[in-house]
PDB file of C-alpha atoms in Angstrom:
ATOM      1  CA  MET A   1     -26.008   0.852  14.413  1.00 41.00           C
ATOM      2  CA  LEU A   2     -23.978  -1.370  12.066  1.00 67.00           C
ATOM      3  CA  SER A   3     -24.782  -5.055  12.066  1.00 87.00           C
ATOM      4  CA  LEU A   4     -22.161  -7.490  13.417  1.00 87.00           C
ATOM      5  CA  ILE A   5     -21.542  -8.786   9.865  1.00 89.00           C
ATOM      6  CA  LEU A   6     -20.605  -5.352   8.519  1.00 91.00           C
ATOM      7  CA  THR A   7     -18.693  -4.282  11.639  1.00 91.00           C
ATOM      8  CA  VAL A   8     -16.357  -7.306  11.357  1.00 92.00           C
ATOM      9  CA  LEU A   9     -15.965  -6.728   7.642  1.00 92.00           C
ATOM     10  CA  PHE A  10     -15.061  -3.059   8.091  1.00 93.00           C
ATOM     11  CA  VAL A  11     -12.569  -3.856  10.843  1.00 92.00           C
ATOM     12  CA  HIS A  12     -10.831  -6.348   8.515  1.00 93.00           C
ATOM     13  CA  VAL A  13     -10.867  -3.833   5.634  1.00 94.00           C
ATOM     14  CA  ALA A  14      -9.181  -1.267   7.927  1.00 92.00           C
ATOM     15  CA  ILE A  15      -6.584  -3.825   9.070  1.00 92.00           C
ATOM     16  CA  TYR A  16      -5.853  -4.782   5.459  1.00 93.00           C
ATOM     17  CA  LEU A  17      -5.500  -1.156   4.334  1.00 91.00           C
ATOM     18  CA  ILE A  18      -3.153  -0.376   7.237  1.00 90.00           C
ATOM     19  CA  ASN A  19      -1.033  -3.425   6.469  1.00 88.00           C
ATOM     20  CA  THR A  20      -0.976  -2.627   2.741  1.00 89.00           C
ATOM     21  CA  ILE A  21      -0.248   1.083   2.961  1.00 88.00           C
ATOM     22  CA  GLY A  22       2.074   0.677   5.936  1.00 87.00           C
ATOM     23  CA  ALA A  23       1.696   1.879   9.491  1.00 87.00           C
ATOM     24  CA  THR A  24       4.740   4.207   9.203  1.00 89.00           C
ATOM     25  CA  THR A  25       3.338   5.893   6.124  1.00 91.00           C
ATOM     26  CA  ILE A  26       0.017   6.459   7.857  1.00 90.00           C
ATOM     27  CA  ASP A  27       1.796   7.779  10.980  1.00 90.00           C
ATOM     28  CA  ASN A  28       3.827  10.243   8.871  1.00 91.00           C
ATOM     29  CA  LEU A  29       0.707  11.406   7.024  1.00 92.00           C
ATOM     30  CA  LEU A  30      -1.152  11.921  10.301  1.00 91.00           C
ATOM     31  CA  TRP A  31       1.850  13.851  11.674  1.00 91.00           C
ATOM     32  CA  LEU A  32       1.792  16.145   8.668  1.00 91.00           C
ATOM     33  CA  LEU A  33      -1.946  16.690   9.087  1.00 92.00           C
ATOM     34  CA  TYR A  34      -1.438  17.354  12.808  1.00 91.00           C
ATOM     35  CA  LEU A  35       1.155  20.028  11.975  1.00 89.00           C
ATOM     36  CA  LYS A  36      -1.487  21.830   9.870  1.00 90.00           C
ATOM     37  CA  LEU A  37      -3.665  22.300  12.973  1.00 89.00           C
ATOM     38  CA  PRO A  38      -3.276  25.510  15.031  1.00 89.00           C
ATOM     39  CA  THR A  39      -1.249  24.019  17.892  1.00 86.00           C
ATOM     40  CA  SER A  40       1.920  24.886  19.734  1.00 88.00           C
ATOM     41  CA  THR A  41       3.619  21.950  18.017  1.00 87.00           C
ATOM     42  CA  SER A  42       2.798  23.334  14.556  1.00 88.00           C
ATOM     43  CA  ARG A  43       4.143  26.767  15.619  1.00 90.00           C
ATOM     44  CA  ASN A  44       7.319  25.063  16.824  1.00 89.00           C
ATOM     45  CA  ALA A  45       7.601  23.151  13.542  1.00 89.00           C
ATOM     46  CA  ARG A  46       7.283  26.374  11.521  1.00 89.00           C
ATOM     47  CA  GLU A  47       9.891  28.015  13.781  1.00 90.00           C
ATOM     48  CA  GLN A  48      12.164  24.974  13.260  1.00 89.00           C
ATOM     49  CA  GLN A  49      11.890  25.366   9.456  1.00 91.00           C
ATOM     50  CA  ARG A  50      12.665  29.084   9.787  1.00 91.00           C
ATOM     51  CA  MET A  51      15.720  28.330  11.933  1.00 91.00           C
ATOM     52  CA  LYS A  52      16.880  25.713   9.402  1.00 91.00           C
ATOM     53  CA  ARG A  53      16.678  28.239   6.563  1.00 92.00           C
ATOM     54  CA  GLU A  54      18.546  30.772   8.669  1.00 91.00           C
ATOM     55  CA  VAL A  55      21.330  28.258   9.509  1.00 90.00           C
ATOM     56  CA  LEU A  56      21.678  27.351   5.862  1.00 91.00           C
ATOM     57  CA  GLN A  57      21.793  31.011   4.787  1.00 91.00           C
ATOM     58  CA  LEU A  58      24.485  31.811   7.395  1.00 87.00           C
ATOM     59  CA  LYS A  59      26.443  28.738   6.236  1.00 89.00           C
ATOM     60  CA  ARG A  60      26.329  29.954   2.628  1.00 90.00           C
ATOM     61  CA  GLU A  61      27.440  33.442   3.696  1.00 87.00           C
ATOM     62  CA  MET A  62      30.261  31.951   5.722  1.00 85.00           C
ATOM     63  CA  ASN A  63      31.421  29.812   2.816  1.00 86.00           C
ATOM     64  CA  SER A  64      31.368  32.810   0.444  1.00 86.00           C
ATOM     65  CA  THR A  65      33.355  34.961   2.917  1.00 82.00           C
ATOM     66  CA  SER A  66      37.120  34.465   3.093  1.00 80.00           C
ATOM     67  CA  SER A  67      38.258  33.617   6.610  1.00 76.00           C
ATOM     68  CA  GLN A  68      41.698  35.188   5.908  1.00 78.00           C
ATOM     69  CA  ASP A  69      40.783  38.328   3.998  1.00 78.00           C
ATOM     70  CA  GLU A  70      37.619  39.236   5.907  1.00 81.00           C
ATOM     71  CA  PHE A  71      38.253  37.616   9.248  1.00 83.00           C
ATOM     72  CA  ALA A  72      36.086  39.996  11.348  1.00 84.00           C
ATOM     73  CA  LYS A  73      33.046  39.487   9.108  1.00 85.00           C
ATOM     74  CA  TRP A  74      33.688  35.739   8.917  1.00 84.00           C
ATOM     75  CA  ALA A  75      34.025  35.430  12.725  1.00 86.00           C
ATOM     76  CA  LYS A  76      30.810  37.393  13.268  1.00 88.00           C
ATOM     77  CA  LEU A  77      28.983  35.099  10.789  1.00 86.00           C
ATOM     78  CA  ARG A  78      30.521  32.060  12.531  1.00 88.00           C
ATOM     79  CA  ARG A  79      29.205  33.161  15.941  1.00 90.00           C
ATOM     80  CA  ARG A  80      25.754  33.802  14.542  1.00 89.00           C
ATOM     81  CA  HIS A  81      25.820  30.461  12.737  1.00 88.00           C
ATOM     82  CA  ASP A  82      26.884  28.570  15.872  1.00 90.00           C
ATOM     83  CA  LYS A  83      24.214  30.256  17.990  1.00 91.00           C
ATOM     84  CA  SER A  84      21.504  29.599  15.382  1.00 89.00           C
ATOM     85  CA  MET A  85      22.662  25.991  15.041  1.00 90.00           C
ATOM     86  CA  GLU A  86      22.453  25.451  18.785  1.00 92.00           C
ATOM     87  CA  GLU A  87      18.917  26.909  18.893  1.00 90.00           C
ATOM     88  CA  TYR A  88      17.933  24.805  15.852  1.00 90.00           C
ATOM     89  CA  GLU A  89      19.250  21.566  17.464  1.00 92.00           C
ATOM     90  CA  ALA A  90      17.379  22.321  20.736  1.00 91.00           C
ATOM     91  CA  MET A  91      14.173  22.939  18.771  1.00 91.00           C
ATOM     92  CA  ASN A  92      14.819  19.774  16.739  1.00 90.00           C
ATOM     93  CA  LYS A  93      15.098  17.693  19.948  1.00 92.00           C
ATOM     94  CA  SER A  94      11.869  19.168  21.210  1.00 90.00           C
ATOM     95  CA  ILE A  95      10.016  18.414  17.962  1.00 91.00           C
ATOM     96  CA  SER A  96      11.490  14.909  17.849  1.00 91.00           C
ATOM     97  CA  SER A  97      10.233  14.124  21.361  1.00 92.00           C
ATOM     98  CA  GLN A  98       6.796  15.528  20.506  1.00 91.00           C
ATOM     99  CA  LYS A  99       6.697  13.380  17.340  1.00 91.00           C
ATOM    100  CA  SER A 100       7.685  10.270  19.329  1.00 93.00           C
ATOM    101  CA  SER A 101       4.835  10.820  21.791  1.00 93.00           C
ATOM    102  CA  PHE A 102       2.429  11.507  18.870  1.00 93.00           C
ATOM    103  CA  ASP A 103       3.554   8.279  17.104  1.00 92.00           C
ATOM    104  CA  TRP A 104       3.046   6.326  20.325  1.00 94.00           C
ATOM    105  CA  THR A 105      -0.462   7.747  20.746  1.00 94.00           C
ATOM    106  CA  VAL A 106      -1.358   7.000  17.156  1.00 93.00           C
ATOM    107  CA  LYS A 107      -0.055   3.414  17.441  1.00 93.00           C
ATOM    108  CA  ILE A 108      -2.165   2.805  20.554  1.00 94.00           C
ATOM    109  CA  ALA A 109      -5.235   4.368  18.897  1.00 93.00           C
ATOM    110  CA  ARG A 110      -4.705   2.366  15.709  1.00 91.00           C
ATOM    111  CA  TRP A 111      -4.291  -0.923  17.632  1.00 92.00           C
ATOM    112  CA  LEU A 112      -7.387  -0.269  19.778  1.00 93.00           C
ATOM    113  CA  SER A 113      -9.493   0.624  16.751  1.00 90.00           C
ATOM    114  CA  THR A 114      -8.457  -2.379  14.642  1.00 90.00           C
ATOM    115  CA  THR A 115      -6.846  -5.404  16.270  1.00 91.00           C
ATOM    116  CA  GLY A 116      -8.092  -4.570  19.733  1.00 93.00           C
ATOM    117  CA  LEU A 117     -11.644  -4.084  18.441  1.00 92.00           C
ATOM    118  CA  LYS A 118     -11.461  -7.376  16.537  1.00 92.00           C
ATOM    119  CA  ILE A 119     -10.345  -9.263  19.666  1.00 92.00           C
ATOM    120  CA  PHE A 120     -13.052  -7.542  21.775  1.00 94.00           C
ATOM    121  CA  LEU A 121     -15.768  -8.425  19.227  1.00 92.00           C
ATOM    122  CA  GLN A 122     -14.652 -12.025  19.061  1.00 91.00           C
ATOM    123  CA  PHE A 123     -14.681 -12.293  22.847  1.00 92.00           C
ATOM    124  CA  TRP A 124     -17.901 -10.363  23.501  1.00 92.00           C
ATOM    125  CA  TYR A 125     -19.972 -11.943  20.722  1.00 91.00           C
ATOM    126  CA  SER A 126     -18.444 -15.441  20.968  1.00 88.00           C
ATOM    127  CA  LYS A 127     -21.910 -17.019  21.674  1.00 89.00           C
ATOM    128  CA  THR A 128     -23.803 -14.720  19.302  1.00 89.00           C
ATOM    129  CA  PRO A 129     -24.482 -16.162  15.832  1.00 89.00           C
ATOM    130  CA  VAL A 130     -23.526 -13.871  12.991  1.00 89.00           C
ATOM    131  CA  PHE A 131     -26.153 -15.391  10.686  1.00 86.00           C
ATOM    132  CA  ALA A 132     -28.134 -18.603  10.361  1.00 88.00           C
ATOM    133  CA  LEU A 133     -27.485 -21.319   7.808  1.00 86.00           C
ATOM    134  CA  PRO A 134     -30.422 -22.809   5.865  1.00 86.00           C
ATOM    135  CA  ALA A 135     -31.637 -25.893   7.685  1.00 83.00           C
ATOM    136  CA  GLY A 136     -30.435 -29.189   6.221  1.00 82.00           C
ATOM    137  CA  TRP A 137     -28.186 -27.709   3.561  1.00 85.00           C
ATOM    138  CA  LEU A 138     -24.920 -28.777   5.148  1.00 87.00           C
ATOM    139  CA  PRO A 139     -23.777 -31.957   6.932  1.00 89.00           C
ATOM    140  CA  TYR A 140     -23.575 -31.910  10.701  1.00 88.00           C
ATOM    141  CA  ALA A 141     -19.745 -31.790  10.725  1.00 89.00           C
ATOM    142  CA  VAL A 142     -19.703 -28.657   8.492  1.00 89.00           C
ATOM    143  CA  GLU A 143     -22.366 -26.961  10.613  1.00 89.00           C
ATOM    144  CA  TRP A 144     -20.340 -27.734  13.713  1.00 89.00           C
ATOM    145  CA  ILE A 145     -17.157 -26.264  12.205  1.00 91.00           C
ATOM    146  CA  LEU A 146     -19.002 -23.117  11.078  1.00 90.00           C
ATOM    147  CA  SER A 147     -20.447 -22.621  14.557  1.00 90.00           C
ATOM    148  CA  PHE A 148     -17.098 -23.238  16.305  1.00 87.00           C
ATOM    149  CA  PRO A 149     -16.255 -22.432  19.082  1.00 86.00           C
ATOM    150  CA  ARG A 150     -19.460 -21.247  20.901  1.00 86.00           C
ATOM    151  CA  ALA A 151     -22.191 -20.222  18.458  1.00 88.00           C
ATOM    152  CA  PRO A 152     -25.368 -22.287  18.336  1.00 89.00           C
ATOM    153  CA  LEU A 153     -25.290 -25.193  15.891  1.00 88.00           C
ATOM    154  CA  GLY A 154     -26.617 -24.228  12.444  1.00 87.00           C
ATOM    155  CA  HIS A 155     -25.247 -20.698  12.667  1.00 90.00           C
ATOM    156  CA  VAL A 156     -21.919 -19.066  11.715  1.00 91.00           C
ATOM    157  CA  SER A 157     -19.747 -17.923  14.650  1.00 92.00           C
ATOM    158  CA  ILE A 158     -17.960 -14.576  14.698  1.00 93.00           C
ATOM    159  CA  GLN A 159     -14.555 -16.291  14.674  1.00 93.00           C
ATOM    160  CA  VAL A 160     -15.380 -18.151  11.432  1.00 93.00           C
ATOM    161  CA  TRP A 161     -16.923 -14.989   9.897  1.00 93.00           C
ATOM    162  CA  SER A 162     -13.800 -13.021  10.900  1.00 94.00           C
ATOM    163  CA  ASN A 163     -11.517 -15.520   9.194  1.00 93.00           C
ATOM    164  CA  VAL A 164     -13.705 -15.572   6.088  1.00 94.00           C
ATOM    165  CA  CYS A 165     -13.611 -11.749   5.931  1.00 94.00           C
ATOM    166  CA  ALA A 166      -9.823 -11.657   6.335  1.00 94.00           C
ATOM    167  CA  THR A 167      -9.306 -14.252   3.622  1.00 95.00           C
ATOM    168  CA  ALA A 168     -11.795 -12.691   1.213  1.00 95.00           C
ATOM    169  CA  ILE A 169     -10.297  -9.195   1.621  1.00 95.00           C
ATOM    170  CA  ALA A 170      -6.769 -10.483   1.131  1.00 94.00           C
ATOM    171  CA  VAL A 171      -7.768 -12.328  -2.095  1.00 95.00           C
ATOM    172  CA  ALA A 172      -9.735  -9.305  -3.365  1.00 94.00           C
ATOM    173  CA  GLY A 173      -6.774  -7.076  -2.604  1.00 92.00           C
ATOM    174  CA  GLU A 174      -4.423  -9.358  -4.546  1.00 93.00           C
ATOM    175  CA  ILE A 175      -6.807  -9.428  -7.521  1.00 94.00           C
ATOM    176  CA  ILE A 176      -7.266  -5.612  -7.536  1.00 93.00           C
ATOM    177  CA  GLY A 177      -3.468  -5.123  -7.149  1.00 90.00           C
ATOM    178  CA  GLY A 178      -2.840  -7.521 -10.086  1.00 92.00           C
ATOM    179  CA  VAL A 179      -5.366  -5.757 -12.318  1.00 93.00           C
ATOM    180  CA  ILE A 180      -3.897  -2.342 -11.508  1.00 93.00           C
ATOM    181  CA  ALA A 181      -0.310  -3.588 -12.095  1.00 91.00           C
ATOM    182  CA  GLN A 182      -1.351  -5.058 -15.467  1.00 92.00           C
ATOM    183  CA  ALA A 183      -3.113  -1.863 -16.497  1.00 91.00           C
ATOM    184  CA  ILE A 184      -0.055   0.247 -15.584  1.00 91.00           C
ATOM    185  CA  GLY A 185       2.209  -2.188 -17.481  1.00 90.00           C
ATOM    186  CA  GLU A 186       0.025  -1.993 -20.603  1.00 89.00           C
ATOM    187  CA  LYS A 187       0.036   1.822 -20.447  1.00 88.00           C
ATOM    188  CA  GLN A 188       3.842   1.868 -20.171  1.00 87.00           C
ATOM    189  CA  LYS A 189       4.135  -0.514 -23.153  1.00 85.00           C
ATOM    190  CA  GLU A 190       1.859   1.745 -25.174  1.00 83.00           C
ATOM    191  CA  ALA A 191       3.860   4.832 -24.200  1.00 81.00           C
ATOM    192  CA  GLN A 192       7.089   3.103 -25.256  1.00 81.00           C
ATOM    193  CA  SER A 193       5.699   1.834 -28.513  1.00 74.00           C
ATOM    194  CA  VAL A 194       4.545   5.260 -29.758  1.00 64.00           C
ATOM    195  CA  PRO A 195       8.074   6.672 -30.169  1.00 65.00           C
ATOM    196  CA  GLU A 196       9.163   3.372 -31.853  1.00 62.00           C
ATOM    197  CA  LYS A 197       6.329   3.576 -34.381  1.00 60.00           C
ATOM    198  CA  LYS A 198       7.165   7.210 -35.145  1.00 62.00           C
ATOM    199  CA  ALA A 199      10.858   6.264 -35.655  1.00 59.00           C
ATOM    200  CA  GLN A 200       9.872   3.462 -38.063  1.00 61.00           C
ATOM    201  CA  GLN A 201       7.752   5.884 -40.142  1.00 59.00           C
TER     202      GLN A 201
END
């Protein structure tokens, strides 16, 4: 089993990634993955796409048919289009309600596995020291702060370790993001300078 130090660290990494990528993006990705599974919802989604193509095809045929010159054909297409549109809208409502319940389930699972787990760990292990500090290295006041609120004196509490992890991950994320942005900017400058050099030659 993972040690308390790594568990807290991984929970904060997950929270940071979710906040960086965006919960909505993750929800949409999970929905697309869920639609790849062999479920009734995925069958309904495929049927919805088929109905959408059919509605668009009938709309194109209606637009290319003159309502005055070929009224009988146009009216028949109109009836088929209206019926297909009604079926498509009903299927769309069904898929939308299924997606809403899926999103709600994912949000609950995401909260329980990140923020909920963090709160639980901080409550359950509030008296458990994460790790010990070397004796006599730090003044009493610093040792007291690091053990706050309930860890034994001379140890680091889970609350302090949790805050350290969150801060360190945020700083590391900013540094990595800055390095990536700089590398992308330099590549773009190089790509722009190549045509300019060729034009000068």
